Coordinates of C-alpha atoms in Angstrom, one line a residue:
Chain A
X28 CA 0.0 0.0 0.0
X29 CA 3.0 2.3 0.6
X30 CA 4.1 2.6 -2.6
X31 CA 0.8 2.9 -4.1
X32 CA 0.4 6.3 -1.6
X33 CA 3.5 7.6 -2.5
X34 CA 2.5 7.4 -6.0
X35 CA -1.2 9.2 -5.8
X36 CA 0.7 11.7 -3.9
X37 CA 3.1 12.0 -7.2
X38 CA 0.1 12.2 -9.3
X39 CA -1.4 15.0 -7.9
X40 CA 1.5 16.8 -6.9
X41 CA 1.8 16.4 -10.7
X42 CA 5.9 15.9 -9.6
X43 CA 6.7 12.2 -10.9
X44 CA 10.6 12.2 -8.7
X45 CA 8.4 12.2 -5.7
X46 CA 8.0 8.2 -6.1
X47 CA 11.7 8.2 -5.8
X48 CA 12.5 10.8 -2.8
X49 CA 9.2 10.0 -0.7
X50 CA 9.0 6.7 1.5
X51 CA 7.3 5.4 4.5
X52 CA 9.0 7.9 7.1
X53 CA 8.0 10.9 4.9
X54 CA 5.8 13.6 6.1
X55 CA 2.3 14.3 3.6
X56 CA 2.5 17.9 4.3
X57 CA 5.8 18.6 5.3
X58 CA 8.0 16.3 3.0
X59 CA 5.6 16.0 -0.1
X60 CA 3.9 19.7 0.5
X61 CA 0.6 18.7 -0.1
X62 CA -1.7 21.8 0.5
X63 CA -5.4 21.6 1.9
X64 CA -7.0 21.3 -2.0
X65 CA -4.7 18.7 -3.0
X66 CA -5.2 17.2 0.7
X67 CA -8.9 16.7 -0.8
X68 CA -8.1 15.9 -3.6
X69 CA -5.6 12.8 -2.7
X70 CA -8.3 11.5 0.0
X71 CA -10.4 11.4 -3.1
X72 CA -8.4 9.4 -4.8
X73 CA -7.1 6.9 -1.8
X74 CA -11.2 6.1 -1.2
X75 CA -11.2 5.1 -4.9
X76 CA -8.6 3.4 -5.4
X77 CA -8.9 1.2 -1.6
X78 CA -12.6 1.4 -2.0
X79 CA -12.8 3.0 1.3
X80 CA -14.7 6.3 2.8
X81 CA -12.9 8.9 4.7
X82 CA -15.3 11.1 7.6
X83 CA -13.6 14.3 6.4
X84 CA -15.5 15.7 9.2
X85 CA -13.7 13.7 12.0
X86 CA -10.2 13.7 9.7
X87 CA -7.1 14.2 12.0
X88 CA -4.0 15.7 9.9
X89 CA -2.0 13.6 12.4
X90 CA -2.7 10.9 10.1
X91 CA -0.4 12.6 7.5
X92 CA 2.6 13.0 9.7
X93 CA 4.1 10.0 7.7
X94 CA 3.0 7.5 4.4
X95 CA 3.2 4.5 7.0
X96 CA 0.7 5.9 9.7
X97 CA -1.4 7.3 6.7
X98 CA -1.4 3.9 5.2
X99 CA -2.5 2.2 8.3
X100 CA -5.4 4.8 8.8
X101 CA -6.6 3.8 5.5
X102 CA -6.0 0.0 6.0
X103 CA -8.0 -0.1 9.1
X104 CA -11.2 1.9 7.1
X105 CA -10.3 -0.9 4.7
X106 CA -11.3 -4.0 7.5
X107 CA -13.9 -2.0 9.3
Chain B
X735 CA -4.7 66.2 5.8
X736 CA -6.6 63.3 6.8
X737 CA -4.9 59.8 7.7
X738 CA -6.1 56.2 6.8
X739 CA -6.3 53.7 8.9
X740 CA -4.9 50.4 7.0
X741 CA -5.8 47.0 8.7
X742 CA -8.1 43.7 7.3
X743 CA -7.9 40.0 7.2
X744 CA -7.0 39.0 4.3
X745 CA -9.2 35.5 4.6
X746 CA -12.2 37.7 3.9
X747 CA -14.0 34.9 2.0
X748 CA -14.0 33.1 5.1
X749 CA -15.7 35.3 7.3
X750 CA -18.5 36.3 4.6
X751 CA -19.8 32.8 4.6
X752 CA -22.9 32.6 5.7
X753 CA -23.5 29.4 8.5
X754 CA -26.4 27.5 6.6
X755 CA -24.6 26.8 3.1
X756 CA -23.5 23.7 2.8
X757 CA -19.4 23.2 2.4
X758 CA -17.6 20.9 -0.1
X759 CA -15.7 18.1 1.9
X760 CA -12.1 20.5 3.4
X761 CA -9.8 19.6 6.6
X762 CA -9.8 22.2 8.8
X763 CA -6.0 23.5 9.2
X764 CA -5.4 25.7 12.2
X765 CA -1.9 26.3 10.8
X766 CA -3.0 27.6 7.3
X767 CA -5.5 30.0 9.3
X768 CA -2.6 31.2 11.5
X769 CA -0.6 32.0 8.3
X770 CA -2.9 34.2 6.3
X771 CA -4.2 35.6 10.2
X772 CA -0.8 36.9 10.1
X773 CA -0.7 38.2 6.3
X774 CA -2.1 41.4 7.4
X775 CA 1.1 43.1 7.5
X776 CA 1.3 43.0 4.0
X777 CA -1.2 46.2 3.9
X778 CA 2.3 48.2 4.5
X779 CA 2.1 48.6 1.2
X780 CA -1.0 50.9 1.0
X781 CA 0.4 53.3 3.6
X782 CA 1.2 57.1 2.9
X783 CA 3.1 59.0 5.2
X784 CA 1.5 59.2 8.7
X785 CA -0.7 56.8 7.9
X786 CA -1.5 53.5 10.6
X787 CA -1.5 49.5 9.9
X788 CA -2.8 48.0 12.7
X789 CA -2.1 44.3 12.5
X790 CA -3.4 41.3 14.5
X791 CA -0.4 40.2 15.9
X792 CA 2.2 43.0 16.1
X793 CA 4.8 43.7 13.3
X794 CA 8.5 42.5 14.1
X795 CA 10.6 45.5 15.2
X796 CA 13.4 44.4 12.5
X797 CA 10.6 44.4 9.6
X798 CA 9.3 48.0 10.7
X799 CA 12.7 49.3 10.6
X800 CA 13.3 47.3 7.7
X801 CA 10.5 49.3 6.2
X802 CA 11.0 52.9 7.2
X803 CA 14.7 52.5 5.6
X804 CA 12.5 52.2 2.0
X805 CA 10.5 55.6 3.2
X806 CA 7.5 53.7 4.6
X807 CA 6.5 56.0 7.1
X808 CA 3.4 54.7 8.7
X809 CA 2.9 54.3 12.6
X810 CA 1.7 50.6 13.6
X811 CA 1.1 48.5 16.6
X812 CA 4.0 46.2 18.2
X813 CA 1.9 44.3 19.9
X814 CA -0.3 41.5 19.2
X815 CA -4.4 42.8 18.7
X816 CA -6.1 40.7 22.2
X817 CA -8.4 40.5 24.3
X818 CA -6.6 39.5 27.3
X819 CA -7.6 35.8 27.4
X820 CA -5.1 33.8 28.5
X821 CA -6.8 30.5 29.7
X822 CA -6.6 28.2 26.3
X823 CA -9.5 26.4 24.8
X824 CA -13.0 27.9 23.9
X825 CA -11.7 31.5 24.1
X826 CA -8.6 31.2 22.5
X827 CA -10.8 29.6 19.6
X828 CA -13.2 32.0 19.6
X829 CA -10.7 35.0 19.5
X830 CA -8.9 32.9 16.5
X831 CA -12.6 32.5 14.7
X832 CA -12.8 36.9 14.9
X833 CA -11.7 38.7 12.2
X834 CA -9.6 41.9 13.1
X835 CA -12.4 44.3 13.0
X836 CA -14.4 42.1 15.0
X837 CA -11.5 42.1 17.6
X838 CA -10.5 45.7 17.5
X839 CA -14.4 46.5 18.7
X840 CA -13.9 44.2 21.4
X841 CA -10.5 45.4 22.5
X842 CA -10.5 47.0 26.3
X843 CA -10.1 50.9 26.6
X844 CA -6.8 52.1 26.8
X845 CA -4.9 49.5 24.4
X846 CA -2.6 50.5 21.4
X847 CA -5.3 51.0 18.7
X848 CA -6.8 54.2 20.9
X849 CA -3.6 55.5 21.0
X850 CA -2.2 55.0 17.3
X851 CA -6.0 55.9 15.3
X852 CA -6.7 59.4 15.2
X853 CA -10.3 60.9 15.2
X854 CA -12.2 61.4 12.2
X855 CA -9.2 59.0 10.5
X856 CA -10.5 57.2 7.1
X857 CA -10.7 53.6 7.3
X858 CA -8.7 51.9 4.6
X859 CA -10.2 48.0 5.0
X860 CA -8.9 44.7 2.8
X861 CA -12.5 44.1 2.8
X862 CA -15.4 45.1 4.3
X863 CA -16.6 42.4 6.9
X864 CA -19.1 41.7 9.7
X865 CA -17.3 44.3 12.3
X866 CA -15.8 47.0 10.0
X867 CA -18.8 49.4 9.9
X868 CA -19.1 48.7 14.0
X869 CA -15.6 49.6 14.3
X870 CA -15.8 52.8 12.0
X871 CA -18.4 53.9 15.2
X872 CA -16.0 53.2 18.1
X873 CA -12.9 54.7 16.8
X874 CA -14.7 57.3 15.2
X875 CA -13.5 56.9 11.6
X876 CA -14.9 58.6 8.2
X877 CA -17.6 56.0 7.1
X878 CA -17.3 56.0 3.4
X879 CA -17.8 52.0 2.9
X880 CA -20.5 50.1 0.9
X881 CA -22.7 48.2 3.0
X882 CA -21.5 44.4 4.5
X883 CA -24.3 43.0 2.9
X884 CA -23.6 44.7 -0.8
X885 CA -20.3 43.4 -0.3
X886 CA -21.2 40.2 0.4
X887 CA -23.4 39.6 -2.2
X888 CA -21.0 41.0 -5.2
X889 CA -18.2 38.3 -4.2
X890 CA -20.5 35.1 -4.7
X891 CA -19.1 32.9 -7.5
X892 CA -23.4 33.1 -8.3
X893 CA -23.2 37.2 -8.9
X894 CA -20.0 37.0 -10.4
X895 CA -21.9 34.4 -13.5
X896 CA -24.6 36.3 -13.3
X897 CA -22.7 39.5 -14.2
X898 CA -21.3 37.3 -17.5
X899 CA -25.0 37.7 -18.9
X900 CA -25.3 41.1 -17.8
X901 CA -22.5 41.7 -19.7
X902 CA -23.5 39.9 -22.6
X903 CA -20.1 37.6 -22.0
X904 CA -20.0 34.0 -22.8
X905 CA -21.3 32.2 -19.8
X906 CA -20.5 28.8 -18.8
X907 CA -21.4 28.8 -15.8
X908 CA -24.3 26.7 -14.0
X909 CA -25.8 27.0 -10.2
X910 CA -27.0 23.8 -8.6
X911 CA -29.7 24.1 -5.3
X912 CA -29.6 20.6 -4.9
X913 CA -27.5 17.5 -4.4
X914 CA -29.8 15.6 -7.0
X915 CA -29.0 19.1 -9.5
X916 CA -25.2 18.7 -8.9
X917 CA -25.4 14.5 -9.8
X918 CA -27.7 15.7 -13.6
X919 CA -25.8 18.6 -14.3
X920 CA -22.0 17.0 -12.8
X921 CA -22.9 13.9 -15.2
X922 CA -23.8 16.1 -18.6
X923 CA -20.6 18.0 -17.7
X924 CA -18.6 15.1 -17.3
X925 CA -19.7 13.8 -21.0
X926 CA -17.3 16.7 -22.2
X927 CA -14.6 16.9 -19.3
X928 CA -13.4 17.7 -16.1
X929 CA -15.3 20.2 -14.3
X930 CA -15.1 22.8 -11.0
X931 CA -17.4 22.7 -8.4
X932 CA -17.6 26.5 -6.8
X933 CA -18.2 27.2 -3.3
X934 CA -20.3 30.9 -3.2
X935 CA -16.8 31.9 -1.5
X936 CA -14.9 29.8 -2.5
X937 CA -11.0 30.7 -2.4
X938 CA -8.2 29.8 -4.9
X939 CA -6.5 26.9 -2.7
X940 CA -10.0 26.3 -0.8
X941 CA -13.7 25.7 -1.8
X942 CA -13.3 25.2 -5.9
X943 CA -13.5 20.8 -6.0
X944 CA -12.0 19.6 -9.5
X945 CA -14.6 16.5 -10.6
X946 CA -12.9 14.3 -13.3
X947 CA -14.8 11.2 -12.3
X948 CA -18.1 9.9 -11.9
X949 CA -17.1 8.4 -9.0
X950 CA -15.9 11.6 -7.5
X951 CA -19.2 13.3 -8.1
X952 CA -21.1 10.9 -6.5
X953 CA -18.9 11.2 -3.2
X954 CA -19.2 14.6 -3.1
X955 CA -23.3 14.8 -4.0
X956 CA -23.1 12.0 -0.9
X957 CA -21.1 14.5 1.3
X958 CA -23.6 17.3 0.5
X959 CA -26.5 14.9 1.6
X960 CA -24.7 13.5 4.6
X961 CA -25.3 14.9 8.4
X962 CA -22.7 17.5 8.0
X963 CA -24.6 19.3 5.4
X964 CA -28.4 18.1 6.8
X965 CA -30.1 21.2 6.7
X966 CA -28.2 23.6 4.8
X967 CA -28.5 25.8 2.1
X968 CA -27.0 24.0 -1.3
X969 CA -25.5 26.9 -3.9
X970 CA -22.4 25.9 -6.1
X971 CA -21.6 27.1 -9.7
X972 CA -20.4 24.9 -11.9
X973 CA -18.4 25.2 -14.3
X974 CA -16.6 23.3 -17.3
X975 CA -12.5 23.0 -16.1
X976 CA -10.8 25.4 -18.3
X977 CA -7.7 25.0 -20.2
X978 CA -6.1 27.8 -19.1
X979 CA -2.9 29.4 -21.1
X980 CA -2.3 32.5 -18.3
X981 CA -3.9 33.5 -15.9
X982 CA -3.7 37.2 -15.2
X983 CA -6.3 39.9 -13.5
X984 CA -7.3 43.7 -13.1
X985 CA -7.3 45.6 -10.6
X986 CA -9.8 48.9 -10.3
X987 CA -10.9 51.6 -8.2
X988 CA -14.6 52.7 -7.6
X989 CA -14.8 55.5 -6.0
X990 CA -17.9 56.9 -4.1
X991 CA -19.4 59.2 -6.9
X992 CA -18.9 56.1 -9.1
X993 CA -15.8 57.3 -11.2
X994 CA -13.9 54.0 -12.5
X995 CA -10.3 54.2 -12.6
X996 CA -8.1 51.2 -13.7
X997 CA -5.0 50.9 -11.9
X998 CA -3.3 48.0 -13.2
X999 CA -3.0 44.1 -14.5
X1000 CA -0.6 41.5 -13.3
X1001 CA 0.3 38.2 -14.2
X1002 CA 0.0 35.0 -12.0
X1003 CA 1.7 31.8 -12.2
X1004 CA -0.2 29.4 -10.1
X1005 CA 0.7 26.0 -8.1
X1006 CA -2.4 24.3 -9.4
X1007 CA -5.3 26.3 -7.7
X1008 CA -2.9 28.1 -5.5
X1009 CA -1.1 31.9 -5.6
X1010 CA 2.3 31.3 -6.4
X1011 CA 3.5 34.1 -8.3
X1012 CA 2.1 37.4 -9.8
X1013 CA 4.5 39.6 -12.3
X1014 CA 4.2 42.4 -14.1
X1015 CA 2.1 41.3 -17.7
X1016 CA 4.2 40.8 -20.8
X1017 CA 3.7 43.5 -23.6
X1018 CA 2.1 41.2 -26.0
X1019 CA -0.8 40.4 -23.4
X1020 CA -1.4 44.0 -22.9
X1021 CA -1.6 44.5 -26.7
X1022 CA -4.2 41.7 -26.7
X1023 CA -6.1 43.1 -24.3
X1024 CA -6.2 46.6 -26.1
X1025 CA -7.5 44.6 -29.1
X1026 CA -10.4 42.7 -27.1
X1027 CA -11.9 45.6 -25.4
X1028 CA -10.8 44.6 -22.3
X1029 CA -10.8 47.4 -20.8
X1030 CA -14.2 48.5 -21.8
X1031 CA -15.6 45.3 -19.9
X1032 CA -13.8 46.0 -16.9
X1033 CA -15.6 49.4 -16.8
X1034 CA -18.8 48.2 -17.5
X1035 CA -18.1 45.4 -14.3
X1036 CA -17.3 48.6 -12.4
X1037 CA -20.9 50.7 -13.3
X1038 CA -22.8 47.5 -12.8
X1039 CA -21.2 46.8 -9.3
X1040 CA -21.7 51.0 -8.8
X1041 CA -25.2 50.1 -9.3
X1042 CA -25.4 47.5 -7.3
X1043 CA -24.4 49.3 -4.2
X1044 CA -20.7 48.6 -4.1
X1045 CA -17.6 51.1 -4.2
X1046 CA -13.8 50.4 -3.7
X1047 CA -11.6 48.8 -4.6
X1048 CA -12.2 45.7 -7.3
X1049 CA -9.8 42.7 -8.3
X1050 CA -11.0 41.0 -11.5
X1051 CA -9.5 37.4 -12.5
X1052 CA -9.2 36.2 -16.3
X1053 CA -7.6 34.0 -18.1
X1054 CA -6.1 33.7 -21.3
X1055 CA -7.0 30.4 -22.8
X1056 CA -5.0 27.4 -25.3
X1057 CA -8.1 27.6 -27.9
X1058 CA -6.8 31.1 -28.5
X1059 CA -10.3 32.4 -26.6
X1060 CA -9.7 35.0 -23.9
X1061 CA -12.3 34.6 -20.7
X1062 CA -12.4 37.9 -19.3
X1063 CA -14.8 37.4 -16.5
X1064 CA -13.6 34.3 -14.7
X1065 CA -14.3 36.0 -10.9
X1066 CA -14.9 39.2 -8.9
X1067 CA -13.2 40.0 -5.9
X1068 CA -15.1 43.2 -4.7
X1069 CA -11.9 43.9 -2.4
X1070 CA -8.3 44.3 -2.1
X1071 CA -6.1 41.6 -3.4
X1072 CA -2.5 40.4 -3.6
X1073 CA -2.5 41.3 -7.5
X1074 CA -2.8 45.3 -5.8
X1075 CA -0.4 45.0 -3.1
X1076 CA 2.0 44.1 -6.3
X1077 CA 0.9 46.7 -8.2
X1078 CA 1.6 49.2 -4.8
X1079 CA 4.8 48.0 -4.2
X1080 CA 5.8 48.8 -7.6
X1081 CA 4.6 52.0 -7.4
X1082 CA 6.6 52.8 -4.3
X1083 CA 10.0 51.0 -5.5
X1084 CA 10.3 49.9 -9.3
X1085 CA 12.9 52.0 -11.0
X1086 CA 13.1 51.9 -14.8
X1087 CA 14.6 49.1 -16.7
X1088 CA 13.6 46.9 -13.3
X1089 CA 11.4 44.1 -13.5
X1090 CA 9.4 43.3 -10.9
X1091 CA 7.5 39.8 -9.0
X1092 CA 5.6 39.1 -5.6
X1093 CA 6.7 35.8 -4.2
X1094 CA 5.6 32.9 -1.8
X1095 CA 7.9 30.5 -0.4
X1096 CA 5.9 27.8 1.9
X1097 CA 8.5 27.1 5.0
X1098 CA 8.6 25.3 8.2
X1099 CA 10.4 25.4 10.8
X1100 CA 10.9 22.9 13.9
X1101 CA 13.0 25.3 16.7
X1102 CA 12.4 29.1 17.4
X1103 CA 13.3 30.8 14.7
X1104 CA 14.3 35.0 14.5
X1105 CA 13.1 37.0 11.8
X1106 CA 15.8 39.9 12.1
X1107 CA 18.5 37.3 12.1
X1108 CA 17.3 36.6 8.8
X1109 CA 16.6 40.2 7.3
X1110 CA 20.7 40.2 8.8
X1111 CA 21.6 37.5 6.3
X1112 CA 20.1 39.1 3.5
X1113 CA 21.6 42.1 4.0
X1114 CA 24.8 40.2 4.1
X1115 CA 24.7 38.6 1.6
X1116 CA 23.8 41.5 -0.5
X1117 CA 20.3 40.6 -1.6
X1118 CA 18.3 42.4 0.4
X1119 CA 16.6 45.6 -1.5
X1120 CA 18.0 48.6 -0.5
X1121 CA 16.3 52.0 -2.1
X1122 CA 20.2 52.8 -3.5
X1123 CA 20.1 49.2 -4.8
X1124 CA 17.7 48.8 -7.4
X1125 CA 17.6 45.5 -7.5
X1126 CA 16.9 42.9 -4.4
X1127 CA 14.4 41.0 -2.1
X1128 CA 11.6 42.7 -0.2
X1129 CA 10.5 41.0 2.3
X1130 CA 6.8 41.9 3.1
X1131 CA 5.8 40.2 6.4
X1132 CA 7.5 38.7 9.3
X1133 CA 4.8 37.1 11.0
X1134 CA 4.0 35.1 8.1
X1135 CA 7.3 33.0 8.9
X1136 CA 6.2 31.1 12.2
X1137 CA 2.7 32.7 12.8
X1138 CA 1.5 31.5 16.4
X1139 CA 1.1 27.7 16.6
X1140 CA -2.9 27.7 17.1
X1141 CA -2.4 24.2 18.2
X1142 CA 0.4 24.8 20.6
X1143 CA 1.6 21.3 19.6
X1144 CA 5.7 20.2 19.6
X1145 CA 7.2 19.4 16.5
X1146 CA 6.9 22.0 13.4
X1147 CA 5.5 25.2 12.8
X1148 CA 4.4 26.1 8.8
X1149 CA 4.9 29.2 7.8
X1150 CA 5.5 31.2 4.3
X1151 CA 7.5 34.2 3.3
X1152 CA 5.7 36.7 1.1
X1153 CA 8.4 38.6 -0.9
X1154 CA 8.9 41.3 -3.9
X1155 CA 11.7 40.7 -5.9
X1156 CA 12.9 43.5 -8.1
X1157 CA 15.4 42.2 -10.9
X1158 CA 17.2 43.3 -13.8
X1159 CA 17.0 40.3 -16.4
X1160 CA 15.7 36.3 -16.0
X1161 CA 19.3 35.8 -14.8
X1162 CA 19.2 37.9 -12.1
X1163 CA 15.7 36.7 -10.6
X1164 CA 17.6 33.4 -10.5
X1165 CA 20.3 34.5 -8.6
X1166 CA 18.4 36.2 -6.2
X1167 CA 15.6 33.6 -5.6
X1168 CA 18.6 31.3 -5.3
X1169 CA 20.4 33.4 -2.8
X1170 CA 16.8 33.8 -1.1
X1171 CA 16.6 29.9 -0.8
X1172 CA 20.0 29.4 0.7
X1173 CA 19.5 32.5 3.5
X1174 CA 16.4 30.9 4.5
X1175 CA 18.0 27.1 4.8
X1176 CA 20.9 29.0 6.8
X1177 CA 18.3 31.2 9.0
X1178 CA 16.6 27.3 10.6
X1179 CA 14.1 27.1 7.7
X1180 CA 12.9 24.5 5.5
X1181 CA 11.2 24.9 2.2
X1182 CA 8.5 23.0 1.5
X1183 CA 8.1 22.8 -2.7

């Protein structure tokens, strides 16, 4: 799942040598600089592609502080 | 002669909102809020001599100086805008959820505002909002401001399509009520492309939702039927995603008799949705302009927004498109705007043969940081603009570097510098932006890009 986050972040960061720089320790917003729209915009694009529904309403942006605790948010929607 | 009072928040969208429309899906971000909170500084720029900026959290001592060496002579408050709360939670949120006018006529007797705004001053807003005509009362200032609720009607996305047939103008535009009205019309858009969903204030950065799957609009029709929204008023416009060549916009002046004067047009290069850069236009887009009758439709937005109520001052954004097409009326901004603090700083500082570009870097920072060491280093290292320079950066704001951590939470601030460069040539603006880049690595920040 890691490498398929760092890759939608890539996408819509529209910056493809972010597959290569970005890993599991690095930070969504920090590291990758993804800004609120394109915070939207990936979420979007995680609950289609793991077929899972984010509460944006209850969202914490903790879960961004790395691609490994963002991609153990989403794989816990994914079981519930 | 008469002094203005300069002060605002520049988040103005966010505070002419009104509670029962329903929002597109967003993640609140305290630490975005505490960013643009702080961008107020940057109304330096409209400030004659004598003038006052009052600002919400207090300028930097370094960056006043700083100014006043360019012949900025304006008086302003060092200290931060409060309301003496100091216990944290509800009131802290609520004083962060105020917008500056709706803190200044809250402030206690006695603090620096009373002392700094002189009687019968004129009060030079970013934007009207809920609060600015209550404090033109208390501090007794000249009340020559259109009315909150003109205002807020003139910068809905709804008035701003409506004004395309008005005008005659091609209009693409179309408003949804309805969740069930977003799915038909999303689905008949999506047949030809991607399309924008448009929040009534929405924001560039915030409130404008790109659709460029079906799934996507069902999620979001879902959201707007969901318990967050239950109850709410549905409005969005929209609108077909354009393939945009340039994006550039006017900026005008209505004054109170209804006299239209065009002050200028500046470029923008945007990060996706977001402000990145604004410039001064090329000749060739001004020359296109003159052959459209641009300018004619900027003064007919100006008499139809004079008849509608509204006065000041007016930031129009178009766009220049790959078909050839020009869209002159893609959004008005009945209010100040970054696009006219450019245009103001180059009327205080451009020299001839200079070029000139406003600037954001996004940073962070994870210790404390000092803003005059870093004015210090770009002084040093010979970048920093200087009036006997002619060439150099300008920083505009120093509280936009590590605003107040809403949150209070270890770990990293975000921040951003807002700067003007003024260059000579493309190689220049390289070697300063360069420079720029290794002061701030050097100064404890990093750049986020």
């Amino acid at each position: 799942m890691q490498q398929k986050v760092i890759e939608i972040i890539a996408e819509i960061k529209e910056e493809p040598g972010l597959r290569q720089t970005l890993s599991g320790a690095s930070d969504l917003t920090l590291d990758a600089a993804l800004d609120s729209l394109q915070i939207i915009n990936f979420i979007l694009r995680i609950e289609d592609e793991f077929d899972v529904e984010v509460d944006f309403d209850t969202f914490d942006l903790e879960h961004l502080k790395s691609v490994d605790r963002f991609s153990a948010y989403v794989a816990e929607l994914a079981v519930r | 002669m008469k002094h203005a009072v300069h002060c605002g928040s520049l988040e103005s969208e966010r505070y002419w909102r009104e509670e029962d429309l329903a929002a597109l899906p967003s993640v609140p971000d305290a630490k975005a809020l505490a960013i643009v909170q702080a961008m107020d500084e940057l109304l330096f720029v409209f400030c004659g001599s004598g003038d006052i900026l009052l600002t919400r959290h207090g300028m930097d001592k370094a960056q006043y100086d700083y100014l006043q060496s360019l012949n900025y002579s304006f008086k302003t408050n060092m200290n931060p805008l409060t309301l003496g709360v100091e216990a944290p939670g509800t009131a802290q949120n609520a004083l962060n959820a105020m917008n500056v006018f709706e803190l200044l006529g809250r402030l206690n007797p006695g603090q620096e505002p009373d002392r700094l705004i002189p009687e019968g001053a004129w009060l030079e807003p970013f934007a009207v909002l809920p609060g600015t005509h209550e404090a033109v009362k208390r501090y007794k200032l000249q009340p020559a401001l259109p009315d909150e609720q003109t205002v807020r009607k003139v910068n809905t996305k709804t008035y701003s399509a409506a004004m395309r047939d008005r005008l005659l103008l091609p209009n693409i535009a179309v408003v949804v009520h309805s969740a069930e009205e977003l799915l038909q019309s999303g689905q008949a858009l999506l047949e030809k492309g991607a399309f924008l969903i448009k929040d009534e204030y929405g924001v560039s950065g915030k409130g404008n939702q790109l659709v460029d799957t079906e799934r996507i609009l069902r999620r979001i029709a879902g959201y707007l039927e969901s318990s967050r929204n239950q109850d709410k008023r549905i409005k969005f416009v929209l609108e077909p995603l354009l393939d945009r060549e340039t994006d550039f916009s006017c900026q005008f002046h209505i004054d109170p008799e209804g006299r239209i004067s065009i002050l200028s047009v500046q470029q923008l290069v945007n990060h996706g949705f977001a402000f990145g850069e604004s410039h001064s236009p090329e000749p060739a887009l001004l020359e296109r302009l003159d052959r459209e009758d641009y300018w004619e439709i900027m003064h007919s937005i100006g008499r139809e927004l004079y008849a509608d109520g509204y006065f000041g001052d007016v930031c129009v954004d178009s766009m220049l498109l790959r078909d050839g097409s020009l869209a002159p009326l893609v959004e008005i901004n009945a209010r100040k705007s970054m696009s006219l603090i450019k245009h103001n700083v180059d009327r205080q500082l451009k020299q001839e043969g200079m070029h000139t570009c406003l600037l954001q870097v996004p940073l962070a920072t994870m210790g404390e940081v000092h803003y005059a060491e870093l004015l210090g280093r770009l002084e040093r290292e010979g970048i920093l603009f200087s009036l006997g320079a002619g060439e150099g950066v300008i920083p505009l704001a120093s509280g936009t570097l590590q605003p107040p951590d809403p949150s209070r939470s270890a770990g990293s601030t975000k921040g951003k510098l807002y700067a003007a460069l003024a260059y000579r040539d493309e190689d220049s603006k390289h070697r300063l932006t360069r420079k720029l880049d290794e002061s701030l690595l050097r100064s404890g920040y990093t750049i986020l890009r």
